Short mmCIF file of C-alpha atoms and ligand atoms in Angstrom, two decimals:
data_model
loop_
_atom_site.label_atom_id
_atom_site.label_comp_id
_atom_site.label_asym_id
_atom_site.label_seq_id
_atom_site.Cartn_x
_atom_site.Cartn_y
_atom_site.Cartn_z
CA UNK A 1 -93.55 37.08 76.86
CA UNK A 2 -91.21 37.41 79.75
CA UNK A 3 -87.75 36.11 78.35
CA UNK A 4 -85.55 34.20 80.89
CA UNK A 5 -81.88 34.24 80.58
CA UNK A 6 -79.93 31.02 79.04
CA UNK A 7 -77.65 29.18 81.76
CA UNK A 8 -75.18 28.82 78.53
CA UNK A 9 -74.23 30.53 76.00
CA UNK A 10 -72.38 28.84 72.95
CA UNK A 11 -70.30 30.98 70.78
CA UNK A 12 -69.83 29.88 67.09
CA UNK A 13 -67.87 31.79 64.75
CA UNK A 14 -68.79 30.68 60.83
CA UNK A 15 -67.22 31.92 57.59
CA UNK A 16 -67.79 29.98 54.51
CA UNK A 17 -69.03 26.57 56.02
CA UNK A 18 -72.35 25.99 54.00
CA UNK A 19 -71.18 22.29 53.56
CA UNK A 20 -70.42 21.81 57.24
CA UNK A 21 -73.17 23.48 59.16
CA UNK A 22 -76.01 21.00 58.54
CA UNK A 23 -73.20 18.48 60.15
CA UNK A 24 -72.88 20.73 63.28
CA UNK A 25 -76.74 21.43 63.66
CA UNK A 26 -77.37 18.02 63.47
CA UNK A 27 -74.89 17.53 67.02
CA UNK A 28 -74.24 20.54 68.52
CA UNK A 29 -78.16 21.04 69.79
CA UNK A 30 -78.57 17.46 70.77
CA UNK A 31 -75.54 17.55 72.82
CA UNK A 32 -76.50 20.91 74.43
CA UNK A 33 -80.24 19.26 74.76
CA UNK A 34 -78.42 16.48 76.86
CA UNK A 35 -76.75 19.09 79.25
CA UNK A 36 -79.97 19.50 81.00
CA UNK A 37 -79.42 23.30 81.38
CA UNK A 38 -81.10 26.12 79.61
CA UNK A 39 -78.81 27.59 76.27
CA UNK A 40 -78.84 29.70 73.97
CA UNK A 41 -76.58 29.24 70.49
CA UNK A 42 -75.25 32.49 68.80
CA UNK A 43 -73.55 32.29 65.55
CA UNK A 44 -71.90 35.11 64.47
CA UNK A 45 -71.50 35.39 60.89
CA UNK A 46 -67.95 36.76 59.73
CA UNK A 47 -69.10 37.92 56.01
CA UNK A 48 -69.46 35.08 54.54
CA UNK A 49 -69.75 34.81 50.87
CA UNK A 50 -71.09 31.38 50.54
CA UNK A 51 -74.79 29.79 51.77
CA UNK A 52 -73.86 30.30 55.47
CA UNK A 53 -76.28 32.99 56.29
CA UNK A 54 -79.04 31.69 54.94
CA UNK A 55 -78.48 28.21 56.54
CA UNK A 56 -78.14 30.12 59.68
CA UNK A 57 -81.40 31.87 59.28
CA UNK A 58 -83.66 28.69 58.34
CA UNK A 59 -81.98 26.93 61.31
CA UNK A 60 -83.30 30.53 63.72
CA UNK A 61 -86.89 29.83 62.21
CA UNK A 62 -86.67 26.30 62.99
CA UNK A 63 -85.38 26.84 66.72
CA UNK A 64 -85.77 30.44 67.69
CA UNK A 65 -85.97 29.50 71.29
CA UNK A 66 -81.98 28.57 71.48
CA UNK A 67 -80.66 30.35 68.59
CA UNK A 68 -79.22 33.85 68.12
CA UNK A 69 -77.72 34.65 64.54
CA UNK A 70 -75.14 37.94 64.32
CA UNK A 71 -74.70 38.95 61.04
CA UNK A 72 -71.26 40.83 60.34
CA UNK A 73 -70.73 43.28 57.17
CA UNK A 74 -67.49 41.83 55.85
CA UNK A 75 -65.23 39.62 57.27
CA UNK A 76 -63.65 40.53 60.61
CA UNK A 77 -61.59 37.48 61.64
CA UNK A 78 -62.46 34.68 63.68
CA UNK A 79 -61.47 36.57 67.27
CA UNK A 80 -63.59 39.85 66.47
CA UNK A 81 -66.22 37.17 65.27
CA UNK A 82 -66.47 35.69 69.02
CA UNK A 83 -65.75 39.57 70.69
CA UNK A 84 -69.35 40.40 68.61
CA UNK A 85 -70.73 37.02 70.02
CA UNK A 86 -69.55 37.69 73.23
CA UNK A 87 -71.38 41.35 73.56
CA UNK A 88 -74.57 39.56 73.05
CA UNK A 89 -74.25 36.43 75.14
CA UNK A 90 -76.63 36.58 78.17
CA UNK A 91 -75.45 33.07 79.77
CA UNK A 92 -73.56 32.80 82.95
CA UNK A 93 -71.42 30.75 81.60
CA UNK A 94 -70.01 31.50 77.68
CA UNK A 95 -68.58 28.45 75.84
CA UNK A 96 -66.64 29.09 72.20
CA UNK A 97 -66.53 26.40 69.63
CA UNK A 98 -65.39 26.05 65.76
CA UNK A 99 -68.09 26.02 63.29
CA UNK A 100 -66.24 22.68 61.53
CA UNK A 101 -66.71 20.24 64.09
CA UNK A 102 -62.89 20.16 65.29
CA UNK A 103 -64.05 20.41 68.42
CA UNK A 104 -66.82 17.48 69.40
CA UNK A 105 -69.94 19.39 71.29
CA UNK A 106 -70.08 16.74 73.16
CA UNK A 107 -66.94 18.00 75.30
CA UNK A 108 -69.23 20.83 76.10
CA UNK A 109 -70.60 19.29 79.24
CA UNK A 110 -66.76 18.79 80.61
CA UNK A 111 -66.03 22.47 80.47
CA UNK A 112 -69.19 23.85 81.73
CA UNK A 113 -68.53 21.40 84.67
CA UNK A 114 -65.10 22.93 85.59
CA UNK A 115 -66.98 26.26 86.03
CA UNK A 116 -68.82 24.85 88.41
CA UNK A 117 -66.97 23.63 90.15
CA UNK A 118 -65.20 27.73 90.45
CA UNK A 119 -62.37 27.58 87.77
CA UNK A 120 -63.37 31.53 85.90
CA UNK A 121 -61.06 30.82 82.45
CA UNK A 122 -61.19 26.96 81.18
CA UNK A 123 -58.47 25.97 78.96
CA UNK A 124 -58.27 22.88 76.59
CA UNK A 125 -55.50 20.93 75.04
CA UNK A 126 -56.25 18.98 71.71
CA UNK A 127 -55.73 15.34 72.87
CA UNK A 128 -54.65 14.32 69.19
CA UNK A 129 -54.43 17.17 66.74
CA UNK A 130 -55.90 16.31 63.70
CA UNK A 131 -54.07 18.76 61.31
CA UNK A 132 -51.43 18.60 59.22
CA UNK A 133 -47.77 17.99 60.38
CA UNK A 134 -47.00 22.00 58.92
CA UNK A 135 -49.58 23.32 61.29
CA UNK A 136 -48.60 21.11 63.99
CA UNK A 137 -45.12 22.17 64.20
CA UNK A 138 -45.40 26.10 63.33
CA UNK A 139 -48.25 26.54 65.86
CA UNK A 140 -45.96 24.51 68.18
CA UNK A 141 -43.36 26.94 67.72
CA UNK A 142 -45.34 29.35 68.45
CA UNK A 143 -46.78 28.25 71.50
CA UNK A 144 -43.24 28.03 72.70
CA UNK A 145 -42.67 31.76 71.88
CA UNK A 146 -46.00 32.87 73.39
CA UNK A 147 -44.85 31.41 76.40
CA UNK A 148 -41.59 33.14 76.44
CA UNK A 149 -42.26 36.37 75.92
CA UNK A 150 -45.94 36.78 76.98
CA UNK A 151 -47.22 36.16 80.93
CA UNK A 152 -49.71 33.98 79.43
CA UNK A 153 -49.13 30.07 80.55
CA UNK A 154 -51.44 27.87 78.20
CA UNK A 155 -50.40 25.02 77.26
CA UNK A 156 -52.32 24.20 73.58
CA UNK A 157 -53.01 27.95 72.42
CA UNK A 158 -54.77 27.01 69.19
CA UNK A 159 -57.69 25.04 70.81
CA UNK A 160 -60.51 27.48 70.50
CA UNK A 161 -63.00 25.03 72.39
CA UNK A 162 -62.90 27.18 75.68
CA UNK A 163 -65.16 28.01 78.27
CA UNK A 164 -65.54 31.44 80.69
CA UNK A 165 -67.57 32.46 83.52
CA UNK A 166 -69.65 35.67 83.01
CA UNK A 167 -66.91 37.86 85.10
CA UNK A 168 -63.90 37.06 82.32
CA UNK A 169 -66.56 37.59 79.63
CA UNK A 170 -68.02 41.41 80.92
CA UNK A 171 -63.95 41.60 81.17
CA UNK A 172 -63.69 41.16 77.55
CA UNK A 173 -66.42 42.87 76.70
CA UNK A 174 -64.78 46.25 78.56
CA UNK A 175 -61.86 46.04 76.64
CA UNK A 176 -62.90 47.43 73.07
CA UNK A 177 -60.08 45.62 71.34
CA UNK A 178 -59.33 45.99 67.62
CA UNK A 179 -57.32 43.00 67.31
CA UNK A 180 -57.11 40.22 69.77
CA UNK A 181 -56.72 36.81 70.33
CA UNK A 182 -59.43 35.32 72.83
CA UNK A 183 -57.68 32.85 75.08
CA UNK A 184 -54.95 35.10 75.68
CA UNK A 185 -56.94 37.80 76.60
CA UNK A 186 -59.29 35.57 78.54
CA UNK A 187 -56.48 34.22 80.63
CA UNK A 188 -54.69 38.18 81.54
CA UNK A 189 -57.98 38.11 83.08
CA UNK A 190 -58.68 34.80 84.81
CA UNK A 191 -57.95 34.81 88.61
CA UNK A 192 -58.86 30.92 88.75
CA UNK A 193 -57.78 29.24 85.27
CA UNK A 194 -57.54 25.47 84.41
CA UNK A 195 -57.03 23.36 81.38
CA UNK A 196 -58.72 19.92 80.09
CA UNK A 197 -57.83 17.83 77.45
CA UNK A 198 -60.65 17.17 75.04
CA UNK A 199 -60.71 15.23 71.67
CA UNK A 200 -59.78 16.91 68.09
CA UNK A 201 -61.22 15.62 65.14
CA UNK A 202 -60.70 16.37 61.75
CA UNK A 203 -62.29 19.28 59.57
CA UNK A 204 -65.67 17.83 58.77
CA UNK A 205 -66.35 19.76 55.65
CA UNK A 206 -64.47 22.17 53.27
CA UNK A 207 -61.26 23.95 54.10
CA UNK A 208 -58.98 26.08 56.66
CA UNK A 209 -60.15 29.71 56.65
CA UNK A 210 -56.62 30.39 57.66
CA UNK A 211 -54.40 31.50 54.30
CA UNK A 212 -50.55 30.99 55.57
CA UNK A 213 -51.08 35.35 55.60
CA UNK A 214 -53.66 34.86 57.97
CA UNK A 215 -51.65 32.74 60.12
CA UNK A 216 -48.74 34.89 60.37
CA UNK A 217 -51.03 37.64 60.92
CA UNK A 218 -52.93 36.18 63.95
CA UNK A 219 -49.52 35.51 65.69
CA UNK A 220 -48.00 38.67 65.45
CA UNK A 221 -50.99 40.12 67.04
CA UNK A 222 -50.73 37.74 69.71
CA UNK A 223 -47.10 38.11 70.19
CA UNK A 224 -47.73 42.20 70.13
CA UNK A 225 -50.73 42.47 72.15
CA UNK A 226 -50.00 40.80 74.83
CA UNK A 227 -45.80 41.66 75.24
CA UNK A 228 -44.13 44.76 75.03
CA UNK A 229 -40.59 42.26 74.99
CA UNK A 230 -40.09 43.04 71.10
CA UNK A 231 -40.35 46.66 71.47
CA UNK A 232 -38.26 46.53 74.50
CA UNK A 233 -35.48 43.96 72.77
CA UNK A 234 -35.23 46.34 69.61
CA UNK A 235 -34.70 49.90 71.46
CA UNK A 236 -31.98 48.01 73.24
CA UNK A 237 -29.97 46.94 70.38
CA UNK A 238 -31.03 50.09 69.13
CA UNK A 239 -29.05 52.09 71.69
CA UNK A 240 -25.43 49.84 72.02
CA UNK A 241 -25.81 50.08 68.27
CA UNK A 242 -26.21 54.16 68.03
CA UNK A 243 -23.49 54.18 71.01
CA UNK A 244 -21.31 52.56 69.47
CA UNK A 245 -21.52 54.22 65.96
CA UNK A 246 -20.54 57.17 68.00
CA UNK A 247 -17.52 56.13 69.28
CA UNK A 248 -16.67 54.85 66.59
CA UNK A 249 -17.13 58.76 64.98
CA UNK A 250 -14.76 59.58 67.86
CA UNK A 251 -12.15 57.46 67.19
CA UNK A 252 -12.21 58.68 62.92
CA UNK A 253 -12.11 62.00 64.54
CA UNK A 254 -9.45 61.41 66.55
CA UNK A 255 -7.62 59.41 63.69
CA UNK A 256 -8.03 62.39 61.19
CA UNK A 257 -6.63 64.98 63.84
CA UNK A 258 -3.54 62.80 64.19
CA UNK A 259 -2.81 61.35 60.55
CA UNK A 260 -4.94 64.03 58.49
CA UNK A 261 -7.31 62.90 55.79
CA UNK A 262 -7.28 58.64 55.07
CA UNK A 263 -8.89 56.98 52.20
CA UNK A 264 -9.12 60.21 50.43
CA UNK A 265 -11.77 61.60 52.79
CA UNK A 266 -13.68 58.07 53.04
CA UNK A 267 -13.21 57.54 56.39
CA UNK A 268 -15.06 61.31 57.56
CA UNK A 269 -17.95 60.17 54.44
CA UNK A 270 -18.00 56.77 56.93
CA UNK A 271 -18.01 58.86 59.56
CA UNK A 272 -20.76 61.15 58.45
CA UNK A 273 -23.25 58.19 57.61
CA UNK A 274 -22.82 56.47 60.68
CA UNK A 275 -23.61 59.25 63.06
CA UNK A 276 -26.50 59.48 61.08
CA UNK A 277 -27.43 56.24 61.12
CA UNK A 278 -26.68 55.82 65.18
CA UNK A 279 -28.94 59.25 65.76
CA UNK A 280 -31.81 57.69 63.61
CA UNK A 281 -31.67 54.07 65.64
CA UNK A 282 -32.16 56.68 68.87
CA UNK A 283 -34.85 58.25 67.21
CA UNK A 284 -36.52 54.80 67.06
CA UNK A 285 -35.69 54.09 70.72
CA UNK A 286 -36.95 57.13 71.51
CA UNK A 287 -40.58 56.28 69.61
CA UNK A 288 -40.57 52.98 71.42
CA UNK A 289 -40.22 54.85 74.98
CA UNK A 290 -42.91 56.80 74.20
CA UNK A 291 -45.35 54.53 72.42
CA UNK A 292 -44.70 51.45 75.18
CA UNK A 293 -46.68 53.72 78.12
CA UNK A 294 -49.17 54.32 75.18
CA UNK A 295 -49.82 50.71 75.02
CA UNK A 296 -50.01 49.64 78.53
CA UNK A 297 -52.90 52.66 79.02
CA UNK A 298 -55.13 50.68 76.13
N1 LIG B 301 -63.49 31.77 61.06
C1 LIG B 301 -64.09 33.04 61.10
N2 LIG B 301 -63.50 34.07 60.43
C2 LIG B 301 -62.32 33.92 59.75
C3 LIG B 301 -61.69 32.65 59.74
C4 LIG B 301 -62.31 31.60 60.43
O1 LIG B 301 -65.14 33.22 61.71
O2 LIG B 301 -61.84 34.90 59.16
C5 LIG B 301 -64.14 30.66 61.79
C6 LIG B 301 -64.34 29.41 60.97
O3 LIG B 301 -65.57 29.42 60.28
C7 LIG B 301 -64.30 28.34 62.06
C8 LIG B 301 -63.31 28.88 63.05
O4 LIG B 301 -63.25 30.29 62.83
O5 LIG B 301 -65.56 28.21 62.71
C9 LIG B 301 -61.93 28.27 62.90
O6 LIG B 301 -61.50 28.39 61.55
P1 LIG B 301 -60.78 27.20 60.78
O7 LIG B 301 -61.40 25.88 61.16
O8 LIG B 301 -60.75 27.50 59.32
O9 LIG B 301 -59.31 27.32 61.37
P2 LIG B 301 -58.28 26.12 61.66
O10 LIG B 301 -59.04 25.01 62.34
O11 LIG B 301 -57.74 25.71 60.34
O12 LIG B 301 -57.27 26.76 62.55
MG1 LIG B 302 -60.80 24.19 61.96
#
């Protein structure tokens, strides 16, 4: 049986949503059904503990056609979730989506149109975020942040419901990443990139994967993977900090050469400690020099 290749390809990561995913089956196919284009679903599995997997497998039996099931060994995250989806998507062009109905499938059509009308990396911005006011003003923040020190321009960074033409996804694919965040690295490679608003709803079932850990977590690897401006900002307070603990040596020296020992001998100690403290910030300058070239070349 010859098997022919899926227009689109939807990307779902789940972990731990046995009491949503009946929910999502129920309007994620119909939607795709209304497209009028051929798809395939692949849900990638993130080690779930909970009912997930097997829900995932009845709902292959029932619909093996359109649906491809990924199983992970342990949990991964919700990024390295999608890369595994990703590697296996066949469709020209590769939709992502939240397993808790957040995003409406029914915005799927929207975003597949933009690609075809020749826009490689499409974007989305939550038209009202249903989440609470902590979230909304920490990932706010961080938007803000992202958009200072990264070359990344996206306006609503959180919104996972995205959509890529095959060329950013055999990008992504290339890259071998350990820990990434999607749309950013999506957009470093999008030569024609665009962003829609779509509708946010609220969780359907259960609860945030995200721990407050995992949060923090996600955003330093964004911040880190995609800017080299922390490094860079650190080694230079690094050096006018070791530069000036030297002079300021000098001058003690100086001091004790003119008025002999101060402080009973407190002022060389003082001296002592901070030359050692001014040659161990160059130390660390010196790692960042070297470890910055590192990181561009991966
Ligand atoms: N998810 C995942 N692995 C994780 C955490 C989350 O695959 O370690 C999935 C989760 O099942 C959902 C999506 O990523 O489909 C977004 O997670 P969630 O809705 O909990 O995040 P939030 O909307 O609170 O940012
Ligand atoms: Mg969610």
């Amino acid at each position: 049986e010859a098997e022919v290749t899926p227009c689109l390809s939807v990307v779902v990561p789940v972990y731990n949503e046995e009491a949503g995913l009946a929910a999502l089956f129920a309007r994620l196919y119909p939607a795709l059904d209304q497209l009028g284009t051929t798809y395939e679903i692949i849900f990638i599995d993130d080690g779930s503990r909970d009912r997930s997997v097997s829900l995932l497998r009845a709902e292959f039996e029932k619909r093996p056609e359109v649906t491809r099931v990924i199983i992970l060994a342990s949990n991964a995250g919700q990024h390295m979730a999608i890369m595994a989806g990703f590697e296996h998507s066949r469709g020209a062009i590769v939709v992502t989506l939240d397993a808790d109905l957040q995003n409406p499938p029914e915005e799927i059509g929207k975003l597949v149109e933009k690609v075809r009308e020749g826009y490689d990396c499409v974007g989305s911005i939550r038209r009202q975020r249903q989440d609470t006011a902590f979230r909304r003003y920490a990932s706010k923040a961080m938007n803000g942040l992202r958009e200072r020190i990264t070359r990344i321009k996206m306006t609503d960074q959180g919104c996972m419901l995205r959509a890529y033409s095959r060329s950013i996804v055999d990008a992504i694919n290339s890259c071998q990443e350990v820990s990434t965040f999607i749309p950013a690295l999506a957009y470093s490679f999008a030569r024609r990139p665009t962003e829609i608003e779509v509708a946010h709803e609220e969780r359907h079932a259960g609860e945030s994967k995200y721990s407050l850990y995992a949060l923090v977590r996600l955003n330093f690897d964004l911040m880190t993977s995609f800017s080299l401006l922390p490094l860079q900002f650190f080694s230079m307070v690094g050096i006018s900090i070791s530069v000036l603990s030297v002079a300021f040596v000098g001058f003690l020296f100086v001091r004790r050469l003119i008025y002999g020992p101060e402080a009973e001998g407190l002022f060389t100690l003082f001296g002592i400690a901070l030359f050692l403290v001014g040659l161990t910030l160059f130390g660390l300058v010196l790692l960042g020099e070297y470890i910055g070239p590192i990181y561009h070349q991966v």
